[in-house]
Coordinates of N, CA and C in Angstrom, one line a residue:
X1 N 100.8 90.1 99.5 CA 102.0 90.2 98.7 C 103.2 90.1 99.7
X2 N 103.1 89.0 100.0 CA 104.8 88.3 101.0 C 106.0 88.9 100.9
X3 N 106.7 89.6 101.6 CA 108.2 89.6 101.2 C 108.8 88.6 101.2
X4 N 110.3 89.4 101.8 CA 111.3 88.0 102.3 C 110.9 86.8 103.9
X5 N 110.9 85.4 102.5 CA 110.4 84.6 103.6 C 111.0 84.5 105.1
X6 N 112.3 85.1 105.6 CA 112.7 84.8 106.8 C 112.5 86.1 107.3
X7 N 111.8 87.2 107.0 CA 111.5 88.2 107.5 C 110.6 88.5 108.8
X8 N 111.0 88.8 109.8 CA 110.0 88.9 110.9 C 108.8 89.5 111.3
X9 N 108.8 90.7 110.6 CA 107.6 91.6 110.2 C 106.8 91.2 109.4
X10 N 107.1 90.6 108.6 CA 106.4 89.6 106.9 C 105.2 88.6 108.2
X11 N 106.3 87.9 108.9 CA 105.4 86.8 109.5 C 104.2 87.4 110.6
X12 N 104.5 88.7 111.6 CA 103.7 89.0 112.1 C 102.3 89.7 111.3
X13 N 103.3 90.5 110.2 CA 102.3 91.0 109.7 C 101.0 90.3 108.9
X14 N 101.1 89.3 108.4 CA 100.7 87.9 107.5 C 99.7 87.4 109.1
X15 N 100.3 87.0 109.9 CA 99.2 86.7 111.0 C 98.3 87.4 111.8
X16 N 98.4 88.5 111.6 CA 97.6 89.7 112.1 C 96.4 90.2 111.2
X17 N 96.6 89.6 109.6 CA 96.0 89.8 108.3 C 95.2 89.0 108.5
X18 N 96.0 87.7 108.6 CA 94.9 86.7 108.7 C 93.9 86.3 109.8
X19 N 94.6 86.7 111.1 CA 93.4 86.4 112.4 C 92.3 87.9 112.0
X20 N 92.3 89.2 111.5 CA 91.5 89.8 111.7 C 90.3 89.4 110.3
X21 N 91.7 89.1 109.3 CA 90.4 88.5 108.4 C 89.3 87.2 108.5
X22 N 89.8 86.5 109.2 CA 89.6 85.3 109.9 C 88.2 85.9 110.5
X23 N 88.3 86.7 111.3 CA 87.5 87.3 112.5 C 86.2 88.5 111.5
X24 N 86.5 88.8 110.7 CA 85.2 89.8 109.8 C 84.7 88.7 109.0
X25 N 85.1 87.1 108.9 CA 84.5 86.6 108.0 C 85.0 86.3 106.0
X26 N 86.2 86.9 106.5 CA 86.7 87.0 105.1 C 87.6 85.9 105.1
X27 N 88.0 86.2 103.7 CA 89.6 84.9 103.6 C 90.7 85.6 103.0
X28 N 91.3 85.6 103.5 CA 92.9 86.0 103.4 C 94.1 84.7 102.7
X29 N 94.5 85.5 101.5 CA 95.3 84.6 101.0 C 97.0 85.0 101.0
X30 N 97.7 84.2 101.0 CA 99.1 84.3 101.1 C 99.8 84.5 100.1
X31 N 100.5 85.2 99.8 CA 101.0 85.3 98.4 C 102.5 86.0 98.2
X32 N 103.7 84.9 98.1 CA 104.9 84.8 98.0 C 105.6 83.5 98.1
X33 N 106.6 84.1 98.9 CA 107.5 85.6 99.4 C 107.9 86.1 97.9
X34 N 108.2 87.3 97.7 CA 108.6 88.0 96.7 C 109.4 89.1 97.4
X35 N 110.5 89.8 96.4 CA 111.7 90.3 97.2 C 111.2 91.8 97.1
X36 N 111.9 92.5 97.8 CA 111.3 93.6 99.0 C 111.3 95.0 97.8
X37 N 111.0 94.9 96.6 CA 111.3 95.9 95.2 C 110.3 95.8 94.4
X38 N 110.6 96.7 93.5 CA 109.7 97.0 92.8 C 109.7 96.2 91.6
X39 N 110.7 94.8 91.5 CA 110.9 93.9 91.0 C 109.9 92.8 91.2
X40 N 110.2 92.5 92.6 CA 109.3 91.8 93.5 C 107.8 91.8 93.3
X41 N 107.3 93.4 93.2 CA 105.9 93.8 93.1 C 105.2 93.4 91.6
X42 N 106.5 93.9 90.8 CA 105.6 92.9 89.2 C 105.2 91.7 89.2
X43 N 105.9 90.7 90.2 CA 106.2 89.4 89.9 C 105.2 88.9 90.9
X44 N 105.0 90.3 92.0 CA 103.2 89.8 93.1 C 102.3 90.2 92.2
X45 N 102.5 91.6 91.6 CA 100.8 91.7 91.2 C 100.4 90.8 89.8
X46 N 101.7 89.7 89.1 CA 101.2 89.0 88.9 C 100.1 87.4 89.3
X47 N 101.0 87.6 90.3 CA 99.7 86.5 91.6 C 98.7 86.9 91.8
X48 N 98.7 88.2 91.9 CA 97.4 89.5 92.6 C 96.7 89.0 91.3
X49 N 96.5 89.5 90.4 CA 95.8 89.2 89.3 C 95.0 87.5 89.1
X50 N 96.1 86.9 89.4 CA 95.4 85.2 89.4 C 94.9 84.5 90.2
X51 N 95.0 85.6 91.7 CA 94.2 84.7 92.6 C 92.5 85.6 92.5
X52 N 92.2 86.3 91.8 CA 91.0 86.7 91.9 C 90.5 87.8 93.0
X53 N 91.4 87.7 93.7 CA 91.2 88.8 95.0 C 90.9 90.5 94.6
X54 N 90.2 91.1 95.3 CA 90.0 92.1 95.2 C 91.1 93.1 96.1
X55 N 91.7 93.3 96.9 CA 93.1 93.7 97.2 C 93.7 93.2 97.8
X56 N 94.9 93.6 97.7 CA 96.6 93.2 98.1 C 96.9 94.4 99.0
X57 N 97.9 93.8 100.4 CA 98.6 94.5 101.0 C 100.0 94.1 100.1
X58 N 100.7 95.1 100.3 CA 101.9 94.3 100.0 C 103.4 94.6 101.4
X59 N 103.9 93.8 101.2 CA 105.0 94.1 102.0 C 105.7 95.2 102.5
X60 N 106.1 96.4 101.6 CA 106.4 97.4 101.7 C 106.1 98.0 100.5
X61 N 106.2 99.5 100.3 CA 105.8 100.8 99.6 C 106.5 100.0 97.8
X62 N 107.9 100.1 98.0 CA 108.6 99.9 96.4 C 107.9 98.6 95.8
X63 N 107.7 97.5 96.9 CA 106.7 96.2 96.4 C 105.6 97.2 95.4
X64 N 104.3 97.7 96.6 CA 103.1 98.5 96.1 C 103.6 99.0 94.8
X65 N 104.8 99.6 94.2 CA 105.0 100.4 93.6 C 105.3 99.8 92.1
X66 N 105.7 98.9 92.2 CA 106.3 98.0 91.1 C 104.9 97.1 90.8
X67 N 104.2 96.5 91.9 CA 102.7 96.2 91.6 C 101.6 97.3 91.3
X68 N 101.9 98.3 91.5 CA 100.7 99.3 90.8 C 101.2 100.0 89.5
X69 N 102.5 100.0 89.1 CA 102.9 100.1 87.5 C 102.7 99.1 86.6
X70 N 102.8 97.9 87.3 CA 102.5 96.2 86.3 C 100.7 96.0 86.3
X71 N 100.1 96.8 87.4 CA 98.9 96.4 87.0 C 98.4 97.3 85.8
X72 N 98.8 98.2 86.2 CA 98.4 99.2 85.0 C 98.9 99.2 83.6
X73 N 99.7 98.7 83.6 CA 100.3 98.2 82.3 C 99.4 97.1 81.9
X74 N 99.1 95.8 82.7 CA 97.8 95.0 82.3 C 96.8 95.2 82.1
X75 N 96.5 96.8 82.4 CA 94.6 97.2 82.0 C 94.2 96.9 83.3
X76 N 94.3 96.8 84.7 CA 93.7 96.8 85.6 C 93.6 97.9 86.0
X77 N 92.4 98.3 86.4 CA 92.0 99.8 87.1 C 92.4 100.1 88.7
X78 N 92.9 100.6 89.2 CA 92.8 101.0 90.9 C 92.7 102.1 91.0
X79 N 91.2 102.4 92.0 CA 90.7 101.3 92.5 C 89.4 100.5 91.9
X80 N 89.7 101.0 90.9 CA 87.8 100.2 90.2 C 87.7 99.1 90.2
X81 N 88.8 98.2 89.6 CA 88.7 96.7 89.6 C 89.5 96.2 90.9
X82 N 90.4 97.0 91.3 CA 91.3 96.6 92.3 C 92.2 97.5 93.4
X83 N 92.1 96.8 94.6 CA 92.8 97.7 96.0 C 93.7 97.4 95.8
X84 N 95.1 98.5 96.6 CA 96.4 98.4 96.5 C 96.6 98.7 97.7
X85 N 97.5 98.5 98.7 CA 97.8 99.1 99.4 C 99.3 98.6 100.1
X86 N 100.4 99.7 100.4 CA 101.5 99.5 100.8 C 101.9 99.7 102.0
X87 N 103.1 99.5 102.3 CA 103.7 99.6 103.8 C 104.6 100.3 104.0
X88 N 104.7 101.2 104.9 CA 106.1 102.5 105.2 C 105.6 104.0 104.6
X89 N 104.9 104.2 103.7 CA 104.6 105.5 103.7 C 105.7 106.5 103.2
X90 N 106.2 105.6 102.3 CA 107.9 106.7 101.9 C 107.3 107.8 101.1
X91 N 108.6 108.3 101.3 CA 108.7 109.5 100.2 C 107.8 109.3 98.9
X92 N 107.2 109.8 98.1 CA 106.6 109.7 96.4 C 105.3 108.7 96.8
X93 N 104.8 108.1 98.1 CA 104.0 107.3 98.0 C 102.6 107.8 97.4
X94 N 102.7 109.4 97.3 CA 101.4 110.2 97.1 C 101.7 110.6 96.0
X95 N 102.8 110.6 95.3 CA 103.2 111.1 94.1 C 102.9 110.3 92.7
X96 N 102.3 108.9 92.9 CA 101.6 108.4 92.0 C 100.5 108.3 91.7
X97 N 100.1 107.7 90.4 CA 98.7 107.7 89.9 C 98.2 106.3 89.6
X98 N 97.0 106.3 90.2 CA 96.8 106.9 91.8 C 97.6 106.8 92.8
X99 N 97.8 107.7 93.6 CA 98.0 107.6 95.2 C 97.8 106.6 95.9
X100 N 99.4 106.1 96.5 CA 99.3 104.9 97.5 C 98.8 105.1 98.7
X101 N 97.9 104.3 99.0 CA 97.1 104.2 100.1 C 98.6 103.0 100.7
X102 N 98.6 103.7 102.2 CA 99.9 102.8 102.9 C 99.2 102.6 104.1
X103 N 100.3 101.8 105.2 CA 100.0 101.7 106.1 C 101.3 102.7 106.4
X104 N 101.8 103.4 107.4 CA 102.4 104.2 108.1 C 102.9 104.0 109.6
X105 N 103.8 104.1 109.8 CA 104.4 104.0 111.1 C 105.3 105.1 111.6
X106 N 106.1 105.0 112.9 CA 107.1 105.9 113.3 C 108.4 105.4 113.4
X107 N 109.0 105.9 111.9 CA 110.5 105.1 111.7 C 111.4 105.7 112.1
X108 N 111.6 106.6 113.1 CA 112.4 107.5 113.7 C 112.6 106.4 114.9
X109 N 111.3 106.3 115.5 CA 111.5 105.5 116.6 C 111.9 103.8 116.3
X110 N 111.0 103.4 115.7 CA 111.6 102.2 114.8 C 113.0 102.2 114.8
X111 N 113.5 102.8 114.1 CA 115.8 103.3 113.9 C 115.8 102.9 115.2
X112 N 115.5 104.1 115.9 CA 115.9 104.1 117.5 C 116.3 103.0 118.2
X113 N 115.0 102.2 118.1 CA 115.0 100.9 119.3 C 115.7 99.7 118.3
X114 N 115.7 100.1 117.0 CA 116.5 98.1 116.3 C 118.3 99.0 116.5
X115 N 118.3 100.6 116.5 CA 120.1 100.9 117.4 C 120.2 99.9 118.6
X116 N 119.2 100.6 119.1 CA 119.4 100.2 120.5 C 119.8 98.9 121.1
X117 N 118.8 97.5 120.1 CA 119.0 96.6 120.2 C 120.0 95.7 120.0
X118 N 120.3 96.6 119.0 CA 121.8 95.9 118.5 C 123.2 96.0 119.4
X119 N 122.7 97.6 119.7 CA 124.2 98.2 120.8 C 123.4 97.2 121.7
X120 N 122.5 96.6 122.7 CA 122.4 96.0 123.7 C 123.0 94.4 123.0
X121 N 122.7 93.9 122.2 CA 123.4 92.6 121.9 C 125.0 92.3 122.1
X122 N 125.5 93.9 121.1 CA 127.0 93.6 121.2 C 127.8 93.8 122.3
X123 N 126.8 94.9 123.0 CA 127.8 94.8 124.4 C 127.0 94.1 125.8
X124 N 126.3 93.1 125.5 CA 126.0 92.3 126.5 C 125.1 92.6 127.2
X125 N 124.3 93.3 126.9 CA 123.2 94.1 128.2 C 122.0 94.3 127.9
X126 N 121.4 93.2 128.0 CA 120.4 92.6 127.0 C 119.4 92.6 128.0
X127 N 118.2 93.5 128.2 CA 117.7 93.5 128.9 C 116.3 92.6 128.8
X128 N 115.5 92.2 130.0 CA 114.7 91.4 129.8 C 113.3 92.2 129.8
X129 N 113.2 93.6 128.8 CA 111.8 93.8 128.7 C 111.0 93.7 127.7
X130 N 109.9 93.7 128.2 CA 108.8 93.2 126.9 C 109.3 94.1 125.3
X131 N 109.0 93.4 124.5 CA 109.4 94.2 123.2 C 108.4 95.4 122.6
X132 N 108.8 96.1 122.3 CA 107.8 97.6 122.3 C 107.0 97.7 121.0
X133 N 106.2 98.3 121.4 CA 105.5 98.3 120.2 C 104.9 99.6 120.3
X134 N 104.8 100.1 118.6 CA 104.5 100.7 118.0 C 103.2 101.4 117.6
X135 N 102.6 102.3 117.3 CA 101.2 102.4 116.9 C 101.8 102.7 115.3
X136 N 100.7 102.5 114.7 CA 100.6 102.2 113.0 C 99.4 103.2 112.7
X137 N 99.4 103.4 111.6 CA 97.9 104.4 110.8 C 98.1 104.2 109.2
X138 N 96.5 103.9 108.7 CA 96.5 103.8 107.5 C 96.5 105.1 106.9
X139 N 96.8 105.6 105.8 CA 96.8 106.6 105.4 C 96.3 106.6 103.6
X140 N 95.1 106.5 103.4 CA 94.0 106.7 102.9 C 94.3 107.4 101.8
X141 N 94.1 107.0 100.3 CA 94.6 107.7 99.5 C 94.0 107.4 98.1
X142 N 94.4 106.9 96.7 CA 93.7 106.8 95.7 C 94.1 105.4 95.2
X143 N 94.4 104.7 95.7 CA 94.9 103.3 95.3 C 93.7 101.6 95.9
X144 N 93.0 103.1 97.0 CA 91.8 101.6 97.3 C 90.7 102.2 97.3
X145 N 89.4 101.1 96.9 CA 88.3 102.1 96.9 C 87.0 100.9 97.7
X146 N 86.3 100.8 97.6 CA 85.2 100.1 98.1 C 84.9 98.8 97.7
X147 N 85.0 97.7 98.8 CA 85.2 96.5 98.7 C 84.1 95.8 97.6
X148 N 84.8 95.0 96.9 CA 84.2 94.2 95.4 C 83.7 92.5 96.2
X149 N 82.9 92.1 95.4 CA 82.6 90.7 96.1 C 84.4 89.8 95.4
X150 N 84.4 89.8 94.2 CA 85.2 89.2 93.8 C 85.8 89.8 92.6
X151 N 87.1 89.8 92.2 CA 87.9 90.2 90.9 C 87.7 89.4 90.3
X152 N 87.7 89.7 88.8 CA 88.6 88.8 87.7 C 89.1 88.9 86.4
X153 N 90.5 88.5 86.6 CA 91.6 88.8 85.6 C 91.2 89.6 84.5
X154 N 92.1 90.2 84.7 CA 91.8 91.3 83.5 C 90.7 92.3 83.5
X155 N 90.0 92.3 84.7 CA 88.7 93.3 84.8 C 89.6 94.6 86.1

């Protein structure tokens, strides 16, 4: 579940999806862009639903959020008939039914370095080091359950 198509995290993230699913043997499908809400997420987990797939990452948490109220409004079970899982780990992500299973990061530091980059842009001092990177953790919850061979609609 794609976000915004000129997004740069969207695109990393999406290629990282696909080389590792690539690499277990699976297939990984693409599915957007859709906008970064819980608007966005009705209008994915209507795709979710028609491509047959058995789970969706989606772009971020409010996506997941707006896709796991529209499935459930359709009669789709998570995780019986289907995985959900979101990005950022916000606030309430545990506070639904079921529980978002997220991916999680460190947005303290995240803030930190896109300040930092910006103060180095505007005042010229743009240094030439590698770009940093972050560690990530999934955080395991009631929104995914054990891999299905294949979905289908309405199950």
């Amino acid at each position: 579940m794609s976000g915004p198509r000129n997004s740069w995290v969207n695109g990393q993230r999406w290629r990282a999806v696909h080389d590792e699913a690539t690499s277990l043997g699976l297939r990984a499908t693409f599915l957007g862009p859709f906008g970064p809400n819980r608007q966005g997420g009705r209008e994915a987990a209507d795709a979710f639903v028609l491509s047959r797939a058995g789970a969706a990452i989606a772009y971020n948490d409010l996506m997941a959020l707006g896709a796991l109220r529209y499935l459930q409004a359709s009669g789709v079970r998570l995780p019986e008939d289907r995985s959900l899982v979101g990005s950022d780990d916000i606030f309430g992500a545990d506070l639904t039914v079921p529980a978002l299973t997220t991916i999680g990061g460190p947005s303290d530091r995240l803030g930190r370095r896109a300040v930092d980059s910006v103060h180095e842009s505007l005042t010229g001092q743009l240094t030439d080091l590698p770009s940093p990177t972050f560690e990530t953790h999934l955080v395991v919850r009631d929104s995914t359950g054990p891999a299905r061979p294949e979905a289908t609609p309405g199950n």
